[in-house]
Amino acid sequence: MDYFSSHISDLVEQLSSLPGIGSKTAQRLAFFIISQPEEKAKRLAASIVAARTNVRYCKCCCTLTDAEICPICSNPKRDKSTIMVVETPRDLAAYEKTGKYEGVYHVLHGAISPMLGIGPDDIRLKELMTRLSSGDVQEVIIATNSSLEGETTAMYISRLVKPTGIRTTRIASGVPVGGDLENIDEVTLLRALDGRVVL
Ligand code: ZN
């Protein structure tokens, strides 16, 4: 990489550290960015910094948002008695895209994985339990992925929630095993939601 300027090498290195970006793609992106008007590159850099600086976790559901409370939690039309538990904000977005779910969410930001050393304290479970202690929640829909980690997390949550007497359901198996929610079409997502089973 020494035949490039060190600035280009640095940019390529930064880009290739992003998920799903190999060194070839990183090079292509770097050269594209450099070929653009300077103003465009500055806007890209500024929006990265602005997003990183201003985006935070919703105080209620832990999703990423610009405000203290996200638009879903602060929407009076949403049914606060139903909480769907998802692994990531991308999973939340997948269900939002269906436009059919009227409850609210709780974003864990990960799943329990003994293999990766991710335990219950490393995801936003404590925050979920605090929400459930308010007494307003009637159903917790566990919509973690159907991977080993997702299933482990679902089991853990159901055991945690059971003593509270709150109805706990798991989305149905319309979601393929190992499938990430964000890659699944809307019809399948809705079918999985409609066919949820009580744990
Ligand atoms: Zn929220």
CSV table of C-alpha atoms and ligand atoms in Angstrom, one decimal:
chain,number,residue,atom,x,y,z
A,1,MET,CA,0.0,0.0,0.0
A,2,ASP,CA,3.1,2.2,0.2
A,3,TYR,CA,2.7,3.3,-3.4
A,4,PHE,CA,-0.3,5.4,-2.4
A,5,SER,CA,0.0,8.6,-0.5
A,6,SER,CA,-0.2,7.9,3.3
A,7,HIS,CA,-3.5,9.9,3.4
A,8,ILE,CA,-5.0,7.5,0.9
A,9,SER,CA,-3.6,4.5,2.8
A,10,ASP,CA,-5.1,5.8,6.0
A,11,LEU,CA,-8.5,6.4,4.4
A,12,VAL,CA,-8.5,2.8,2.9
A,13,GLU,CA,-7.5,1.4,6.3
A,14,GLN,CA,-10.3,3.3,8.1
A,15,LEU,CA,-12.9,2.2,5.5
A,16,SER,CA,-11.8,-1.4,5.5
A,17,SER,CA,-12.4,-1.5,9.3
A,18,LEU,CA,-16.1,-1.2,8.6
A,19,PRO,CA,-18.2,-4.4,8.6
A,20,GLY,CA,-18.6,-6.0,5.2
A,21,ILE,CA,-16.0,-3.8,3.6
A,22,GLY,CA,-13.0,-5.7,2.2
A,23,SER,CA,-9.8,-4.1,1.2
A,24,LYS,CA,-10.8,-3.9,-2.5
A,25,THR,CA,-14.1,-2.2,-1.7
A,26,ALA,CA,-12.3,0.1,0.7
A,27,GLN,CA,-9.9,1.2,-2.1
A,28,ARG,CA,-12.8,1.7,-4.5
A,29,LEU,CA,-14.6,3.9,-1.9
A,30,ALA,CA,-11.5,5.8,-1.1
A,31,PHE,CA,-10.8,6.7,-4.7
A,32,PHE,CA,-14.4,7.6,-5.2
A,33,ILE,CA,-14.4,9.9,-2.2
A,34,ILE,CA,-11.2,11.6,-3.4
A,35,SER,CA,-12.6,12.1,-6.9
A,36,GLN,CA,-15.6,13.9,-5.5
A,37,PRO,CA,-15.7,17.7,-5.0
A,38,GLU,CA,-14.1,18.6,-1.7
A,39,GLU,CA,-17.4,19.9,-0.4
A,40,LYS,CA,-19.0,16.4,-0.8
A,41,ALA,CA,-16.2,14.7,1.2
A,42,LYS,CA,-16.5,17.3,3.9
A,43,ARG,CA,-20.3,16.7,4.2
A,44,LEU,CA,-19.7,13.0,4.5
A,45,ALA,CA,-17.1,13.4,7.2
A,46,ALA,CA,-19.3,16.0,9.0
A,47,SER,CA,-22.3,13.7,8.9
A,48,ILE,CA,-20.3,10.8,10.4
A,49,VAL,CA,-19.1,13.1,13.3
A,50,ALA,CA,-22.6,14.6,13.8
A,51,ALA,CA,-24.3,11.2,13.9
A,52,ARG,CA,-21.7,9.9,16.4
A,53,THR,CA,-21.9,13.0,18.6
A,54,ASN,CA,-25.7,13.5,18.6
A,55,VAL,CA,-27.2,10.0,18.4
A,56,ARG,CA,-27.9,8.5,21.8
A,57,TYR,CA,-30.0,5.7,23.4
A,58,CYS,CA,-33.7,6.4,24.0
A,59,LYS,CA,-34.2,6.6,27.8
A,60,CYS,CA,-37.2,4.3,27.5
A,61,CYS,CA,-36.5,1.6,24.8
A,62,CYS,CA,-32.8,2.0,24.3
A,63,THR,CA,-33.0,2.4,20.5
A,64,LEU,CA,-30.7,4.9,18.8
A,65,THR,CA,-32.3,8.4,18.5
A,66,ASP,CA,-31.5,12.1,18.4
A,67,ALA,CA,-33.9,12.9,21.3
A,68,GLU,CA,-34.1,11.9,24.9
A,69,ILE,CA,-37.2,9.8,24.1
A,70,CYS,CA,-37.4,8.3,20.6
A,71,PRO,CA,-40.4,9.1,18.3
A,72,ILE,CA,-41.9,5.7,18.8
A,73,CYS,CA,-41.9,5.9,22.7
A,74,SER,CA,-43.2,9.5,22.6
A,75,ASN,CA,-46.0,8.7,20.2
A,76,PRO,CA,-49.3,8.7,22.2
A,77,LYS,CA,-50.9,6.4,19.6
A,78,ARG,CA,-48.5,3.5,20.3
A,79,ASP,CA,-49.7,0.8,22.7
A,80,LYS,CA,-47.3,1.0,25.7
A,81,SER,CA,-48.7,-2.2,27.2
A,82,THR,CA,-47.0,-4.3,24.5
A,83,ILE,CA,-43.2,-4.4,24.3
A,84,MET,CA,-41.4,-6.2,21.5
A,85,VAL,CA,-37.9,-7.1,22.5
A,86,VAL,CA,-35.4,-7.0,19.6
A,87,GLU,CA,-31.6,-7.4,19.3
A,88,THR,CA,-30.8,-4.3,17.3
A,89,PRO,CA,-32.2,-1.0,16.0
A,90,ARG,CA,-32.1,-2.6,12.6
A,91,ASP,CA,-34.6,-5.3,13.7
A,92,LEU,CA,-36.8,-2.5,15.1
A,93,ALA,CA,-36.7,-0.8,11.7
A,94,ALA,CA,-37.6,-4.1,10.0
A,95,TYR,CA,-40.8,-4.4,12.0
A,96,GLU,CA,-41.6,-0.7,11.7
A,97,LYS,CA,-41.4,-1.0,7.9
A,98,THR,CA,-44.4,-3.5,8.0
A,99,GLY,CA,-46.4,-0.6,9.5
A,100,LYS,CA,-48.6,-3.1,11.3
A,101,TYR,CA,-47.1,-3.3,14.7
A,102,GLU,CA,-48.7,-0.8,17.2
A,103,GLY,CA,-46.8,-1.6,20.4
A,104,VAL,CA,-43.5,-0.3,21.5
A,105,TYR,CA,-40.0,-1.9,21.5
A,106,HIS,CA,-37.1,-2.7,23.7
A,107,VAL,CA,-33.7,-2.9,22.0
A,108,LEU,CA,-31.2,-5.1,23.7
A,109,HIS,CA,-28.1,-4.2,21.6
A,110,GLY,CA,-26.9,-7.7,21.3
A,111,ALA,CA,-27.7,-11.2,22.4
A,112,ILE,CA,-26.4,-13.5,25.1
A,113,SER,CA,-23.5,-15.5,23.8
A,114,PRO,CA,-21.4,-17.6,26.2
A,115,MET,CA,-19.0,-18.3,23.3
A,116,LEU,CA,-18.3,-14.6,22.7
A,117,GLY,CA,-18.3,-13.9,26.4
A,118,ILE,CA,-21.5,-11.8,26.2
A,119,GLY,CA,-23.6,-12.2,29.3
A,120,PRO,CA,-27.0,-10.9,30.5
A,121,ASP,CA,-25.3,-7.8,32.0
A,122,ASP,CA,-23.8,-6.9,28.6
A,123,ILE,CA,-27.1,-6.3,26.9
A,124,ARG,CA,-30.0,-3.9,27.9
A,125,LEU,CA,-31.9,-6.4,30.1
A,126,LYS,CA,-31.8,-4.4,33.3
A,127,GLU,CA,-33.5,-1.6,31.5
A,128,LEU,CA,-36.2,-4.0,30.3
A,129,MET,CA,-36.9,-5.3,33.8
A,130,THR,CA,-37.2,-1.7,35.1
A,131,ARG,CA,-39.8,-1.0,32.4
A,132,LEU,CA,-41.7,-4.1,33.3
A,133,SER,CA,-41.8,-3.1,37.0
A,134,SER,CA,-44.0,-0.1,36.1
A,135,GLY,CA,-47.0,-2.4,36.1
A,136,ASP,CA,-48.4,-1.1,32.7
A,137,VAL,CA,-47.0,-3.8,30.5
A,138,GLN,CA,-49.3,-6.7,29.6
A,139,GLU,CA,-47.3,-8.6,27.0
A,140,VAL,CA,-43.6,-9.0,26.2
A,141,ILE,CA,-43.1,-10.3,22.6
A,142,ILE,CA,-39.6,-11.8,22.3
A,143,ALA,CA,-38.4,-11.2,18.8
A,144,THR,CA,-34.7,-12.0,19.1
A,145,ASN,CA,-33.2,-13.7,16.1
A,146,SER,CA,-33.6,-17.5,15.7
A,147,SER,CA,-29.8,-18.0,16.0
A,148,LEU,CA,-28.4,-19.9,18.9
A,149,GLU,CA,-27.7,-16.6,20.7
A,150,GLY,CA,-31.2,-15.3,19.9
A,151,GLU,CA,-32.8,-18.5,21.3
A,152,THR,CA,-30.6,-18.4,24.4
A,153,THR,CA,-31.6,-14.8,25.0
A,154,ALA,CA,-35.3,-15.6,24.5
A,155,MET,CA,-35.1,-18.4,27.0
A,156,TYR,CA,-33.3,-16.2,29.5
A,157,ILE,CA,-35.8,-13.4,29.1
A,158,SER,CA,-38.8,-15.6,29.4
A,159,ARG,CA,-37.4,-17.1,32.7
A,160,LEU,CA,-36.8,-13.6,34.0
A,161,VAL,CA,-40.3,-12.3,33.0
A,162,LYS,CA,-42.3,-15.3,34.1
A,163,PRO,CA,-42.4,-14.5,37.9
A,164,THR,CA,-43.9,-11.0,37.1
A,165,GLY,CA,-47.0,-12.7,35.6
A,166,ILE,CA,-46.7,-10.7,32.4
A,167,ARG,CA,-47.7,-12.7,29.3
A,168,THR,CA,-44.5,-13.6,27.4
A,169,THR,CA,-44.6,-14.7,23.8
A,170,ARG,CA,-42.0,-15.7,21.2
A,171,ILE,CA,-42.4,-14.8,17.5
A,172,ALA,CA,-43.2,-17.9,15.4
A,173,SER,CA,-40.8,-20.0,13.4
A,174,GLY,CA,-41.7,-18.2,10.1
A,175,VAL,CA,-38.3,-16.7,10.7
A,176,PRO,CA,-35.7,-19.1,9.3
A,177,VAL,CA,-33.2,-20.6,11.8
A,178,GLY,CA,-30.1,-18.4,11.9
A,179,GLY,CA,-31.9,-15.7,10.0
A,180,ASP,CA,-31.4,-12.0,10.9
A,181,LEU,CA,-34.7,-10.2,11.2
A,182,GLU,CA,-33.5,-7.3,9.1
A,183,ASN,CA,-33.1,-9.6,6.1
A,184,ILE,CA,-36.5,-11.0,6.2
A,185,ASP,CA,-39.4,-9.8,4.1
A,186,GLU,CA,-42.3,-8.0,5.7
A,187,VAL,CA,-44.9,-10.8,5.0
A,188,THR,CA,-42.8,-13.3,6.8
A,189,LEU,CA,-42.2,-10.9,9.7
A,190,LEU,CA,-45.9,-10.3,10.1
A,191,ARG,CA,-46.7,-14.0,9.9
A,192,ALA,CA,-44.1,-14.6,12.6
A,193,LEU,CA,-45.7,-11.9,14.8
A,194,ASP,CA,-49.3,-13.1,14.3
A,195,GLY,CA,-48.3,-16.7,15.0
A,196,ARG,CA,-46.4,-15.9,18.2
A,197,VAL,CA,-46.7,-18.5,20.9
A,198,VAL,CA,-47.0,-18.1,24.7
A,199,LEU,CA,-43.8,-19.2,26.6
B,1,ZN,ZN,-37.8,4.7,22.6
